[in-house]
Amino acid sequence: MLILNEEERSQQARYEAFLALASEMIAPGTISQVAKVMVARFKYVTDVFAWRYLSLEAIGANAQEDGAEAFAIDGLQSEGVATPGGAIELSSFERDVWNEGKAVMLDVEELAALQDTLPALFRNPEITRLYVVPQWGRDRLEALFFTCTHGPVFDKFDIKFIGLTSLFFHRKVAYLRMEKRMTDDLIETLNRLRQTQDDMIEAEKLAALGAMVAGVSHELNTPISNALIVSSTLSEHLNDFARLLATPGLKKSDLVGWQKGALEMGQLIDSSLQRACSLIASFKQVSIDQTSERRRSFDLRGCVEDILAALRAGYKGAPWVLENQIPEGIECDTFPGPFGQVVTNLVQNAVVHGFEGRDRGRVVLTASLSGAHVSVIVTDDGVGMSGSVLAKVFEPFF
């Protein structure tokens, strides 16, 4: 049976408290909820009196520049409060630390000399030590994490746990803020699309709105799915860490290896969400093809022939054969614009995917009349679909 001394028991308790804190941070929630978790749990990880999370809004912003907008969360353990806020004014101390981008450890005498430059939260003569941890992304400083104590000075284990906690807290808050920006951008994009749709209806125009929305969803699906997968993997990583803690003889190499994996997964989540935000921004500039929405009577064969004539011009010189076998005399009273878009998409899909790698191909359009309804069928002699594709062909966005 392994018997731990007092210092080892204290260290083990802090490991368990850190694990509980990290597990709760990974769970879904709001920034306010995450801040409350920090207030409730952080005091069991290490002896912290007050803390501040600080990040700048603008990418690559210089804290020395006037008007640099900053986001901060202040936590005071003794009173059990955490206050998220935006657009705060930086103190001169915070500007200097931000521009240096390095970890800072200040003792009582150094704090006394800087009282006038510190944020109000840390202007307390009882504070004995202030520790600032920078959080860097690939090539820029993303956040600062301020931690102070009015008890014993931070030991090497305190510093280790503060660093890990600040990393987890930063990743979670950054993810939630990114998620909110994405949601706001999506809402803004959706509002613009609705306004565009209304304008088109007023002008008797129809846009391929469904195709564009499907395209946006398809493009966003990959980075968001990646982020979700890595997030799930990170949860399993924490479970592995819990099992590691339960075994005697925990080694530093085990902790370093676990920390490296957690850092890599956090970076993967961040890069995936950055990609999703970039896609949303780019789709704001997308223009939509417009087609007629006027309803009229027309001969189905003649309408299809006009569509195929335009397509043949685009495939001039290609070995594809487009055949119109629709019988004459089928009169339709509907919307030729959207119908033409559907036919065009089906034919183009056959040419792009069905005849890939082939030197010939045939697309045939037929139709049959049944009462007041017409069935239009588009067939091709292309390569067809594989079993895996066929099984998913009717899934949304596939």
mmCIF file of N, CA and C in Angstrom, residues 4-80:
data_model
loop_
_atom_site.group_PDB
_atom_site.id
_atom_site.type_symbol
_atom_site.label_atom_id
_atom_site.label_comp_id
_atom_site.label_asym_id
_atom_site.label_seq_id
_atom_site.Cartn_x
_atom_site.Cartn_y
_atom_site.Cartn_z
ATOM 1 N N LEU A 4 1.248 8.234 1.237
ATOM 2 C CA LEU A 4 1.663 9.554 0.782
ATOM 3 C C LEU A 4 1.926 10.462 1.964
ATOM 4 N N ASN A 5 2.957 11.307 1.827
ATOM 5 C CA ASN A 5 3.184 12.295 2.871
ATOM 6 C C ASN A 5 2.251 13.483 2.658
ATOM 7 N N GLU A 6 2.338 14.464 3.519
ATOM 8 C CA GLU A 6 1.397 15.588 3.468
ATOM 9 C C GLU A 6 1.502 16.370 2.162
ATOM 10 N N GLU A 7 2.727 16.598 1.697
ATOM 11 C CA GLU A 7 2.905 17.342 0.448
ATOM 12 C C GLU A 7 2.348 16.558 -0.741
ATOM 13 N N GLU A 8 2.565 15.250 -0.751
ATOM 14 C CA GLU A 8 2.052 14.423 -1.844
ATOM 15 C C GLU A 8 0.537 14.354 -1.833
ATOM 16 N N ARG A 9 -0.051 14.298 -0.637
ATOM 17 C CA ARG A 9 -1.518 14.295 -0.552
ATOM 18 C C ARG A 9 -2.087 15.613 -1.055
ATOM 19 N N SER A 10 -1.414 16.705 -0.743
ATOM 20 C CA SER A 10 -1.860 18.013 -1.218
ATOM 21 C C SER A 10 -1.780 18.098 -2.737
ATOM 22 N N GLN A 11 -0.672 17.576 -3.275
ATOM 23 C CA GLN A 11 -0.512 17.584 -4.724
ATOM 24 C C GLN A 11 -1.577 16.714 -5.396
ATOM 25 N N GLN A 12 -1.847 15.537 -4.819
ATOM 26 C CA GLN A 12 -2.870 14.654 -5.368
ATOM 27 C C GLN A 12 -4.238 15.317 -5.342
ATOM 28 N N ALA A 13 -4.541 16.022 -4.251
ATOM 29 C CA ALA A 13 -5.833 16.714 -4.144
ATOM 30 C C ALA A 13 -5.955 17.791 -5.206
ATOM 31 N N ARG A 14 -4.849 18.471 -5.499
ATOM 32 C CA ARG A 14 -4.895 19.521 -6.521
ATOM 33 C C ARG A 14 -5.059 18.928 -7.921
ATOM 34 N N TYR A 15 -4.426 17.777 -8.153
ATOM 35 C CA TYR A 15 -4.642 17.088 -9.430
ATOM 36 C C TYR A 15 -6.124 16.755 -9.610
ATOM 37 N N GLU A 16 -6.738 16.245 -8.579
ATOM 38 C CA GLU A 16 -8.147 15.862 -8.671
ATOM 39 C C GLU A 16 -9.035 17.091 -8.848
ATOM 40 N N ALA A 17 -8.702 18.183 -8.159
ATOM 41 C CA ALA A 17 -9.475 19.413 -8.317
ATOM 42 C C ALA A 17 -9.324 19.987 -9.722
ATOM 43 N N PHE A 18 -8.097 19.912 -10.262
ATOM 44 C CA PHE A 18 -7.883 20.384 -11.630
ATOM 45 C C PHE A 18 -8.674 19.556 -12.630
ATOM 46 N N LEU A 19 -8.684 18.231 -12.427
ATOM 47 C CA LEU A 19 -9.435 17.354 -13.316
ATOM 48 C C LEU A 19 -10.927 17.677 -13.287
ATOM 49 N N ALA A 20 -11.467 17.912 -12.090
ATOM 50 C CA ALA A 20 -12.879 18.274 -11.977
ATOM 51 C C ALA A 20 -13.167 19.602 -12.668
ATOM 52 N N LEU A 21 -12.256 20.563 -12.505
ATOM 53 C CA LEU A 21 -12.421 21.864 -13.154
ATOM 54 C C LEU A 21 -12.392 21.725 -14.676
ATOM 55 N N ALA A 22 -11.405 20.987 -15.199
ATOM 56 C CA ALA A 22 -11.283 20.822 -16.648
ATOM 57 C C ALA A 22 -12.491 20.089 -17.225
ATOM 58 N N SER A 23 -12.988 19.086 -16.519
ATOM 59 C CA SER A 23 -14.146 18.336 -17.001
ATOM 60 C C SER A 23 -15.369 19.221 -17.114
ATOM 61 N N GLU A 24 -15.576 20.084 -16.131
ATOM 62 C CA GLU A 24 -16.743 20.973 -16.169
ATOM 63 C C GLU A 24 -16.592 22.044 -17.245
ATOM 64 N N MET A 25 -15.369 22.468 -17.508
ATOM 65 C CA MET A 25 -15.156 23.482 -18.542
ATOM 66 C C MET A 25 -15.493 22.948 -19.925
ATOM 67 N N ILE A 26 -15.225 21.670 -20.169
ATOM 68 C CA ILE A 26 -15.480 21.097 -21.485
ATOM 69 C C ILE A 26 -16.969 21.015 -21.767
ATOM 70 N N ALA A 27 -17.772 20.855 -20.728
ATOM 71 C CA ALA A 27 -19.219 20.736 -20.923
ATOM 72 C C ALA A 27 -19.775 21.989 -21.585
ATOM 73 N N PRO A 28 -20.851 21.862 -22.379
ATOM 74 C CA PRO A 28 -21.458 23.035 -23.024
ATOM 75 C C PRO A 28 -21.924 24.052 -21.984
ATOM 76 N N GLY A 29 -21.985 25.301 -22.392
ATOM 77 C CA GLY A 29 -22.448 26.345 -21.487
ATOM 78 C C GLY A 29 -22.180 27.713 -22.063
ATOM 79 N N THR A 30 -22.472 28.715 -21.272
ATOM 80 C CA THR A 30 -22.210 30.099 -21.651
ATOM 81 C C THR A 30 -20.930 30.581 -20.969
ATOM 82 N N ILE A 31 -20.461 31.759 -21.385
ATOM 83 C CA ILE A 31 -19.256 32.323 -20.767
ATOM 84 C C ILE A 31 -19.490 32.576 -19.285
ATOM 85 N N SER A 32 -20.675 33.069 -18.927
ATOM 86 C CA SER A 32 -20.978 33.324 -17.515
ATOM 87 C C SER A 32 -20.946 32.034 -16.706
ATOM 88 N N GLN A 33 -21.472 30.948 -17.285
ATOM 89 C CA GLN A 33 -21.464 29.663 -16.579
ATOM 90 C C GLN A 33 -20.047 29.146 -16.392
ATOM 91 N N VAL A 34 -19.207 29.309 -17.417
ATOM 92 C CA VAL A 34 -17.816 28.875 -17.310
ATOM 93 C C VAL A 34 -17.081 29.697 -16.246
ATOM 94 N N ALA A 35 -17.356 30.999 -16.206
ATOM 95 C CA ALA A 35 -16.735 31.851 -15.187
ATOM 96 C C ALA A 35 -17.153 31.418 -13.785
ATOM 97 N N LYS A 36 -18.416 31.033 -13.616
ATOM 98 C CA LYS A 36 -18.885 30.557 -12.304
ATOM 99 C C LYS A 36 -18.191 29.259 -11.910
ATOM 100 N N VAL A 37 -17.940 28.388 -12.906
ATOM 101 C CA VAL A 37 -17.201 27.160 -12.627
ATOM 102 C C VAL A 37 -15.802 27.497 -12.123
ATOM 103 N N MET A 38 -15.163 28.479 -12.751
ATOM 104 C CA MET A 38 -13.831 28.892 -12.321
ATOM 105 C C MET A 38 -13.849 29.373 -10.880
ATOM 106 N N VAL A 39 -14.843 30.182 -10.545
ATOM 107 C CA VAL A 39 -14.931 30.701 -9.182
ATOM 108 C C VAL A 39 -15.123 29.570 -8.185
ATOM 109 N N ALA A 40 -15.969 28.601 -8.558
ATOM 110 C CA ALA A 40 -16.289 27.520 -7.634
ATOM 111 C C ALA A 40 -15.149 26.520 -7.477
ATOM 112 N N ARG A 41 -14.366 26.292 -8.555
ATOM 113 C CA ARG A 41 -13.384 25.208 -8.542
ATOM 114 C C ARG A 41 -11.930 25.653 -8.410
ATOM 115 N N PHE A 42 -11.615 26.834 -8.932
ATOM 116 C CA PHE A 42 -10.213 27.236 -9.023
ATOM 117 C C PHE A 42 -9.560 27.347 -7.643
ATOM 118 N N LYS A 43 -10.330 27.724 -6.642
ATOM 119 C CA LYS A 43 -9.767 27.904 -5.304
ATOM 120 C C LYS A 43 -9.297 26.574 -4.698
ATOM 121 N N TYR A 44 -9.808 25.448 -5.242
ATOM 122 C CA TYR A 44 -9.356 24.151 -4.752
ATOM 123 C C TYR A 44 -8.120 23.659 -5.499
ATOM 124 N N VAL A 45 -7.829 24.275 -6.639
ATOM 125 C CA VAL A 45 -6.652 23.897 -7.411
ATOM 126 C C VAL A 45 -5.397 24.534 -6.828
ATOM 127 N N THR A 46 -5.495 25.804 -6.490
ATOM 128 C CA THR A 46 -4.349 26.516 -5.927
ATOM 129 C C THR A 46 -4.847 27.700 -5.109
ATOM 130 N N ASP A 47 -3.964 28.266 -4.311
ATOM 131 C CA ASP A 47 -4.360 29.341 -3.394
ATOM 132 C C ASP A 47 -4.410 30.666 -4.146
ATOM 133 N N VAL A 48 -5.566 30.968 -4.751
ATOM 134 C CA VAL A 48 -5.743 32.178 -5.547
ATOM 135 C C VAL A 48 -6.738 33.093 -4.865
ATOM 136 N N PHE A 49 -6.412 34.368 -4.795
ATOM 137 C CA PHE A 49 -7.300 35.353 -4.186
ATOM 138 C C PHE A 49 -8.178 36.027 -5.237
ATOM 139 N N ALA A 50 -7.591 36.411 -6.368
ATOM 140 C CA ALA A 50 -8.340 37.060 -7.452
ATOM 141 C C ALA A 50 -7.654 36.729 -8.768
ATOM 142 N N TRP A 51 -8.442 36.782 -9.860
ATOM 143 C CA TRP A 51 -7.887 36.501 -11.175
ATOM 144 C C TRP A 51 -8.605 37.332 -12.227
ATOM 145 N N ARG A 52 -7.931 37.522 -13.347
ATOM 146 C CA ARG A 52 -8.521 38.258 -14.483
ATOM 147 C C ARG A 52 -8.113 37.574 -15.783
ATOM 148 N N TYR A 53 -9.103 37.413 -16.677
ATOM 149 C CA TYR A 53 -8.858 36.919 -18.028
ATOM 150 C C TYR A 53 -9.006 38.108 -18.970
ATOM 151 N N LEU A 54 -8.012 38.330 -19.820
ATOM 152 C CA LEU A 54 -8.010 39.506 -20.692
ATOM 153 C C LEU A 54 -7.632 39.097 -22.112
ATOM 154 N N SER A 55 -8.436 39.543 -23.095
ATOM 155 C CA SER A 55 -8.096 39.310 -24.507
ATOM 156 C C SER A 55 -8.512 40.525 -25.315
ATOM 157 N N LEU A 56 -7.762 40.775 -26.397
ATOM 158 C CA LEU A 56 -8.080 41.890 -27.274
ATOM 159 C C LEU A 56 -8.946 41.411 -28.422
ATOM 160 N N GLU A 57 -9.839 42.274 -28.887
ATOM 161 C CA GLU A 57 -10.767 41.901 -29.962
ATOM 162 C C GLU A 57 -10.061 41.795 -31.301
ATOM 163 N N ALA A 58 -9.247 42.788 -31.637
ATOM 164 C CA ALA A 58 -8.645 42.842 -32.964
ATOM 165 C C ALA A 58 -7.469 41.878 -33.056
ATOM 166 N N ILE A 59 -7.423 41.110 -34.136
ATOM 167 C CA ILE A 59 -6.312 40.188 -34.343
ATOM 168 C C ILE A 59 -5.040 40.992 -34.583
ATOM 169 N N GLY A 60 -4.022 40.668 -33.809
ATOM 170 C CA GLY A 60 -2.749 41.352 -33.963
ATOM 171 C C GLY A 60 -2.774 42.783 -33.461
ATOM 172 N N ALA A 61 -3.775 43.155 -32.665
ATOM 173 C CA ALA A 61 -3.868 44.530 -32.175
ATOM 174 C C ALA A 61 -2.723 44.826 -31.206
ATOM 175 N N ASN A 62 -2.267 46.055 -31.244
ATOM 176 C CA ASN A 62 -1.223 46.491 -30.333
ATOM 177 C C ASN A 62 -1.872 47.164 -29.130
ATOM 178 N N ALA A 63 -1.570 46.663 -27.940
ATOM 179 C CA ALA A 63 -2.216 47.203 -26.745
ATOM 180 C C ALA A 63 -1.831 48.650 -26.477
ATOM 181 N N GLN A 64 -0.749 49.099 -27.090
ATOM 182 C CA GLN A 64 -0.344 50.490 -26.873
ATOM 183 C C GLN A 64 -1.244 51.460 -27.625
ATOM 184 N N GLU A 65 -1.926 50.976 -28.646
ATOM 185 C CA GLU A 65 -2.773 51.860 -29.433
ATOM 186 C C GLU A 65 -3.998 52.276 -28.637
ATOM 187 N N ASP A 66 -4.341 53.534 -28.706
ATOM 188 C CA ASP A 66 -5.518 54.017 -28.004
ATOM 189 C C ASP A 66 -6.773 53.416 -28.617
ATOM 190 N N GLY A 67 -7.723 53.089 -27.746
ATOM 191 C CA GLY A 67 -8.999 52.583 -28.231
ATOM 192 C C GLY A 67 -9.004 51.112 -28.559
ATOM 193 N N ALA A 68 -7.937 50.384 -28.185
ATOM 194 C CA ALA A 68 -7.932 48.942 -28.433
ATOM 195 C C ALA A 68 -8.988 48.285 -27.558
ATOM 196 N N GLU A 69 -10.001 47.677 -28.186
ATOM 197 C CA GLU A 69 -11.089 47.081 -27.416
ATOM 198 C C GLU A 69 -10.633 45.770 -26.784
ATOM 199 N N ALA A 70 -10.961 45.594 -25.515
ATOM 200 C CA ALA A 70 -10.540 44.403 -24.783
ATOM 201 C C ALA A 70 -11.741 43.756 -24.107
ATOM 202 N N PHE A 71 -11.660 42.447 -23.987
ATOM 203 C CA PHE A 71 -12.680 41.670 -23.298
ATOM 204 C C PHE A 71 -12.041 41.095 -22.036
ATOM 205 N N ALA A 72 -12.726 41.193 -20.915
ATOM 206 C CA ALA A 72 -12.148 40.726 -19.659
ATOM 207 C C ALA A 72 -13.196 40.025 -18.807
ATOM 208 N N ILE A 73 -12.720 39.076 -18.005
ATOM 209 C CA ILE A 73 -13.542 38.433 -16.988
ATOM 210 C C ILE A 73 -12.772 38.535 -15.685
ATOM 211 N N ASP A 74 -13.394 39.126 -14.668
ATOM 212 C CA ASP A 74 -12.764 39.286 -13.359
ATOM 213 C C ASP A 74 -13.382 38.311 -12.368
ATOM 214 N N GLY A 75 -12.532 37.606 -11.624
ATOM 215 C CA GLY A 75 -13.009 36.663 -10.622
ATOM 216 C C GLY A 75 -12.381 36.944 -9.277
ATOM 217 N N LEU A 76 -13.201 36.953 -8.236
ATOM 218 C CA LEU A 76 -12.730 37.202 -6.880
ATOM 219 C C LEU A 76 -13.153 36.009 -6.028
ATOM 220 N N GLN A 77 -12.186 35.169 -5.631
ATOM 221 C CA GLN A 77 -12.521 33.910 -4.988
ATOM 222 C C GLN A 77 -13.157 34.104 -3.618
ATOM 223 N N SER A 78 -12.665 35.067 -2.850
ATOM 224 C CA SER A 78 -13.149 35.206 -1.481
ATOM 225 C C SER A 78 -14.627 35.561 -1.424
ATOM 226 N N GLU A 79 -15.136 36.251 -2.451
ATOM 227 C CA GLU A 79 -16.546 36.617 -2.481
ATOM 228 C C GLU A 79 -17.339 35.741 -3.438
ATOM 229 N N GLY A 80 -16.632 34.864 -4.165
ATOM 230 C CA GLY A 80 -17.321 33.938 -5.047
ATOM 231 C C GLY A 80 -18.056 34.611 -6.183
#
